[in-house]
Amino acid sequence: MKKKMLLLNTTVLLGLGGVLSTPAYASTIQDMESQKSQIQNQRQDVQSNIKAASDELTRLQAEQDQMKAQLERLTIAEEENNKKAQKTEADIKETSKQVEQLEKEIKLLQEKLEKRNDILKDRARSLQESGGNVEYLQVLLGSSSFSDFVDRALAVSTIVDADRGILKETKNMQDELKTKQADVKSKLASLENMKAELDEMTVQLAAQKKQKDALAKELKDKEAKNEELKASLQSKDSSLANEQSTLEQNIKDQKAAEEAARKAAEQAAKEAAKKAAEQAQKAAAAPAEKADSPSAKAEAPKASSNDVAPTSAPAPKASNVVTVGNRWIGNSAYVFGGGRSQSDISRGLFDCSSFVHWAYSQVGVNLGPLGSVSTETLKHAGTQVSSSQMQPGDLVFFDTYKKDGHVGIYVGGGKFIGAQSSTGVAIANMSSGYWKQKFNGRVVRI
């Protein structure tokens, strides 16, 4: 009987051990955990790409905003310069009328001078016939022109008072008309040069605007493609997330099933052990097995306790004037007469002299009233030095539409920073090309 009971216990425990150690659940969970790990790795890669796409979108949008702001500045600059060009055109017409009027006055004066010339010739002949002063006759005969004659005659002390009065009046009229004519012609030439520069500036601004429009479109296309890529990556990530979620649920369900099976096996083991114990007790009640019952009784619990175990899972400085304007590079536009109000400055609209005034104001140096600053006021704002002694921070001047028509700040290395009509605020090379030709050697140290 004892042997039978031992055989029964061994059979029950071996059967229970087989249930508890079956690899079916573990193998399935292991496969799913492996798949889950692979999906997580894929999601990490996809999410990294999504972040890169988002960062690129942010950069492109910032660049797009910057480009939009610059296009707005260029549009304003184009409008302002067109207005200035129209005004200059009107000034040229008005000045041309003044020139025409002066030409008429000069023609009338020439006619008067011819008449006076005849009068003076008659007086000279009278003097000659009456034996007058030979010096006066030599003045008339030796002059190369009537104007030369007037200058010579005024130097002759023997001229009668009446002749002297005529000559002085004539000389004054000549000088006045010459001065007016020179002034008006100079003004007309300056206006025509300014008009030419404004026309060129308008062409440059239009070209810049066209180029920036093309760049803006290119950025927009890149942005659209990047948006499409980001959406595709997000869709893939969503799909992987669903797959991961399904696997996690399956793993959870499988573990729950495993746990239920384990508990069922434990319960079965307990019931089997209990049944075995009961049978052992019955056997112990028989007289033939009395001596053996304590031993048998002790063996059953020992076997049960060894084999049934729960499972477990495992301040600003003046020297800064050469760099303070760098913030406007690519963020400004040239406007003739611009930069003389806070509104213009905040939008980055400068001309050459207003930019220099602003730059020096940023390092605590006042170059006079902002409203009246010009290349003319700036060239007298400091001490003139030789171009061979030029150093960073000095003002450098160029002859463009007029003498000293452009000014910038020398930054060293043969370069200067200034507001140029073709670029807005930019660093330009004055040691070769256009600006070398235009540099007139004037250097002012503030």
Short mmCIF file of N, CA, C and O in Angstrom, two decimals, residues 226-285:
data_model
loop_
_atom_site.label_atom_id
_atom_site.label_comp_id
_atom_site.label_asym_id
_atom_site.label_seq_id
_atom_site.Cartn_x
_atom_site.Cartn_y
_atom_site.Cartn_z
N ASN A 226 8.19 69.20 -46.96
CA ASN A 226 8.53 68.82 -45.59
C ASN A 226 7.28 68.49 -44.78
O ASN A 226 7.27 67.57 -43.95
N GLU A 227 6.22 69.28 -45.01
CA GLU A 227 4.94 69.01 -44.36
C GLU A 227 4.42 67.63 -44.77
O GLU A 227 3.92 66.86 -43.94
N GLU A 228 4.56 67.33 -46.07
CA GLU A 228 4.10 66.04 -46.60
C GLU A 228 4.91 64.90 -45.97
O GLU A 228 4.36 63.87 -45.57
N LEU A 229 6.24 65.10 -45.87
CA LEU A 229 7.10 64.09 -45.26
C LEU A 229 6.74 63.88 -43.79
O LEU A 229 6.63 62.74 -43.32
N LYS A 230 6.52 64.99 -43.09
CA LYS A 230 6.16 64.91 -41.67
C LYS A 230 4.83 64.16 -41.49
O LYS A 230 4.71 63.31 -40.60
N ALA A 231 3.86 64.47 -42.34
CA ALA A 231 2.55 63.80 -42.26
C ALA A 231 2.70 62.31 -42.52
O ALA A 231 2.08 61.47 -41.85
N SER A 232 3.54 61.94 -43.50
CA SER A 232 3.77 60.53 -43.82
C SER A 232 4.43 59.82 -42.64
O SER A 232 4.05 58.70 -42.29
N LEU A 233 5.42 60.49 -42.03
CA LEU A 233 6.10 59.90 -40.87
C LEU A 233 5.14 59.76 -39.69
O LEU A 233 5.17 58.75 -38.97
N GLN A 234 4.29 60.75 -39.49
CA GLN A 234 3.32 60.69 -38.40
C GLN A 234 2.33 59.55 -38.62
O GLN A 234 1.93 58.88 -37.67
N SER A 235 1.94 59.35 -39.88
CA SER A 235 1.03 58.26 -40.21
C SER A 235 1.69 56.91 -39.92
O SER A 235 1.07 56.00 -39.35
N LYS A 236 2.97 56.81 -40.30
CA LYS A 236 3.71 55.57 -40.04
C LYS A 236 3.85 55.33 -38.54
O LYS A 236 3.68 54.20 -38.06
N ASP A 237 4.15 56.41 -37.81
CA ASP A 237 4.29 56.29 -36.36
C ASP A 237 2.97 55.86 -35.72
O ASP A 237 2.95 55.05 -34.80
N SER A 238 1.88 56.40 -36.23
CA SER A 238 0.54 56.05 -35.72
C SER A 238 0.26 54.56 -35.96
O SER A 238 -0.27 53.85 -35.10
N SER A 239 0.63 54.09 -37.16
CA SER A 239 0.42 52.68 -37.51
C SER A 239 1.25 51.78 -36.59
O SER A 239 0.76 50.76 -36.09
N LEU A 240 2.51 52.18 -36.39
CA LEU A 240 3.39 51.41 -35.51
C LEU A 240 2.88 51.44 -34.07
O LEU A 240 2.96 50.44 -33.34
N ALA A 241 2.34 52.59 -33.67
CA ALA A 241 1.80 52.72 -32.31
C ALA A 241 0.61 51.77 -32.12
O ALA A 241 0.48 51.13 -31.06
N ASN A 242 -0.25 51.69 -33.15
CA ASN A 242 -1.39 50.75 -33.07
C ASN A 242 -0.91 49.31 -32.98
O ASN A 242 -1.44 48.49 -32.22
N GLU A 243 0.13 49.02 -33.81
CA GLU A 243 0.68 47.67 -33.80
C GLU A 243 1.30 47.35 -32.44
O GLU A 243 1.12 46.25 -31.90
N GLN A 244 2.01 48.33 -31.90
CA GLN A 244 2.62 48.15 -30.58
C GLN A 244 1.55 47.96 -29.51
O GLN A 244 1.67 47.10 -28.63
N SER A 245 0.49 48.77 -29.60
CA SER A 245 -0.60 48.67 -28.64
C SER A 245 -1.27 47.29 -28.70
O SER A 245 -1.60 46.69 -27.67
N THR A 246 -1.45 46.79 -29.94
CA THR A 246 -2.05 45.45 -30.11
C THR A 246 -1.18 44.37 -29.48
O THR A 246 -1.67 43.47 -28.77
N LEU A 247 0.15 44.49 -29.73
CA LEU A 247 1.07 43.52 -29.16
C LEU A 247 1.07 43.59 -27.63
O LEU A 247 1.09 42.55 -26.95
N GLU A 248 1.06 44.79 -27.10
CA GLU A 248 1.05 44.96 -25.65
C GLU A 248 -0.20 44.34 -25.04
O GLU A 248 -0.15 43.70 -23.98
N GLN A 249 -1.34 44.51 -25.74
CA GLN A 249 -2.59 43.91 -25.25
C GLN A 249 -2.53 42.38 -25.33
O GLN A 249 -2.97 41.67 -24.41
N ASN A 250 -1.96 41.89 -26.46
CA ASN A 250 -1.82 40.45 -26.61
C ASN A 250 -0.92 39.86 -25.53
O ASN A 250 -1.19 38.79 -24.97
N ILE A 251 0.19 40.57 -25.27
CA ILE A 251 1.11 40.12 -24.22
C ILE A 251 0.40 40.11 -22.87
O ILE A 251 0.53 39.17 -22.07
N LYS A 252 -0.36 41.18 -22.64
CA LYS A 252 -1.10 41.29 -21.38
C LYS A 252 -2.11 40.13 -21.26
O LYS A 252 -2.22 39.48 -20.20
N ASP A 253 -2.83 39.87 -22.36
CA ASP A 253 -3.81 38.77 -22.35
C ASP A 253 -3.11 37.42 -22.14
O ASP A 253 -3.60 36.56 -21.40
N GLN A 254 -1.96 37.27 -22.84
CA GLN A 254 -1.23 36.00 -22.73
C GLN A 254 -0.71 35.80 -21.31
O GLN A 254 -0.75 34.69 -20.77
N LYS A 255 -0.21 36.86 -20.71
CA LYS A 255 0.28 36.77 -19.33
C LYS A 255 -0.88 36.47 -18.38
O LYS A 255 -0.72 35.72 -17.41
N ALA A 256 -2.02 37.08 -18.65
CA ALA A 256 -3.20 36.82 -17.81
C ALA A 256 -3.61 35.35 -17.94
O ALA A 256 -3.94 34.69 -16.95
N ALA A 257 -3.56 34.82 -19.19
CA ALA A 257 -3.90 33.41 -19.41
C ALA A 257 -2.90 32.51 -18.70
O ALA A 257 -3.27 31.48 -18.10
N GLU A 258 -1.63 32.90 -18.79
CA GLU A 258 -0.58 32.12 -18.13
C GLU A 258 -0.77 32.13 -16.62
O GLU A 258 -0.62 31.10 -15.95
N GLU A 259 -1.10 33.31 -16.10
CA GLU A 259 -1.32 33.44 -14.66
C GLU A 259 -2.52 32.60 -14.23
O GLU A 259 -2.50 31.92 -13.18
N ALA A 260 -3.58 32.61 -15.05
CA ALA A 260 -4.77 31.80 -14.74
C ALA A 260 -4.43 30.32 -14.76
O ALA A 260 -4.87 29.54 -13.90
N ALA A 261 -3.62 29.90 -15.78
CA ALA A 261 -3.21 28.49 -15.87
C ALA A 261 -2.36 28.09 -14.68
O ALA A 261 -2.48 26.98 -14.15
N ARG A 262 -1.46 29.04 -14.30
CA ARG A 262 -0.59 28.75 -13.14
C ARG A 262 -1.42 28.56 -11.88
O ARG A 262 -1.20 27.62 -11.11
N LYS A 263 -2.39 29.49 -11.70
CA LYS A 263 -3.24 29.38 -10.51
C LYS A 263 -4.08 28.09 -10.54
O LYS A 263 -4.28 27.44 -9.52
N ALA A 264 -4.55 27.75 -11.75
CA ALA A 264 -5.34 26.51 -11.89
C ALA A 264 -4.48 25.30 -11.57
O ALA A 264 -4.93 24.34 -10.90
N ALA A 265 -3.21 25.34 -12.04
CA ALA A 265 -2.29 24.23 -11.76
C ALA A 265 -2.00 24.13 -10.28
O ALA A 265 -1.93 23.03 -9.71
N GLU A 266 -1.81 25.32 -9.66
CA GLU A 266 -1.57 25.33 -8.21
C GLU A 266 -2.76 24.73 -7.45
O GLU A 266 -2.60 23.94 -6.50
N GLN A 267 -3.95 25.14 -7.91
CA GLN A 267 -5.16 24.64 -7.27
C GLN A 267 -5.29 23.13 -7.45
O GLN A 267 -5.63 22.39 -6.52
N ALA A 268 -4.98 22.68 -8.68
CA ALA A 268 -5.04 21.24 -8.96
C ALA A 268 -4.03 20.49 -8.11
O ALA A 268 -4.30 19.39 -7.60
N ALA A 269 -2.85 21.11 -7.95
CA ALA A 269 -1.80 20.47 -7.14
C ALA A 269 -2.24 20.37 -5.69
O ALA A 269 -2.01 19.36 -5.02
N LYS A 270 -2.84 21.47 -5.24
CA LYS A 270 -3.32 21.46 -3.84
C LYS A 270 -4.38 20.39 -3.64
O LYS A 270 -4.37 19.66 -2.65
N GLU A 271 -5.30 20.32 -4.58
CA GLU A 271 -6.38 19.32 -4.47
C GLU A 271 -5.82 17.90 -4.53
O GLU A 271 -6.25 16.99 -3.81
N ALA A 272 -4.82 17.72 -5.43
CA ALA A 272 -4.20 16.40 -5.56
C ALA A 272 -3.47 16.03 -4.28
O ALA A 272 -3.52 14.88 -3.82
N ALA A 273 -2.77 17.01 -3.72
CA ALA A 273 -2.03 16.77 -2.48
C ALA A 273 -2.99 16.44 -1.34
O ALA A 273 -2.73 15.56 -0.51
N LYS A 274 -4.10 17.22 -1.36
CA LYS A 274 -5.10 16.98 -0.32
C LYS A 274 -5.69 15.58 -0.43
O LYS A 274 -5.87 14.86 0.57
N LYS A 275 -5.96 15.22 -1.70
CA LYS A 275 -6.55 13.89 -1.93
C LYS A 275 -5.56 12.81 -1.55
O LYS A 275 -5.92 11.79 -0.95
N ALA A 276 -4.33 13.05 -1.87
CA ALA A 276 -3.30 12.06 -1.52
C ALA A 276 -3.18 11.94 0.00
O ALA A 276 -2.99 10.85 0.54
N ALA A 277 -3.29 13.09 0.67
CA ALA A 277 -3.18 13.08 2.13
C ALA A 277 -4.35 12.33 2.75
O ALA A 277 -4.19 11.58 3.72
N GLU A 278 -5.51 12.57 2.15
CA GLU A 278 -6.70 11.88 2.67
C GLU A 278 -6.57 10.38 2.50
O GLU A 278 -6.91 9.58 3.38
N GLN A 279 -6.08 9.97 1.33
CA GLN A 279 -5.90 8.54 1.07
C GLN A 279 -4.85 7.96 2.01
O GLN A 279 -4.97 6.80 2.47
N ALA A 280 -3.82 8.79 2.29
CA ALA A 280 -2.78 8.32 3.21
C ALA A 280 -3.35 8.13 4.60
O ALA A 280 -2.99 7.18 5.32
N GLN A 281 -4.22 9.05 4.99
CA GLN A 281 -4.83 8.93 6.32
C GLN A 281 -5.69 7.67 6.41
O GLN A 281 -5.71 6.97 7.42
N LYS A 282 -6.43 7.39 5.34
CA LYS A 282 -7.25 6.19 5.31
C LYS A 282 -6.38 4.93 5.41
O LYS A 282 -6.71 3.97 6.08
N ALA A 283 -5.27 5.01 4.71
CA ALA A 283 -4.37 3.85 4.72
C ALA A 283 -3.76 3.67 6.10
O ALA A 283 -3.54 2.56 6.58
N ALA A 284 -3.51 4.79 6.76
CA ALA A 284 -2.89 4.73 8.08
C ALA A 284 -3.85 4.13 9.10
O ALA A 284 -3.45 3.60 10.13
N ALA A 285 -5.14 4.26 8.81
CA ALA A 285 -6.13 3.72 9.75
C ALA A 285 -6.12 2.21 9.76
O ALA A 285 -6.58 1.58 10.71
#
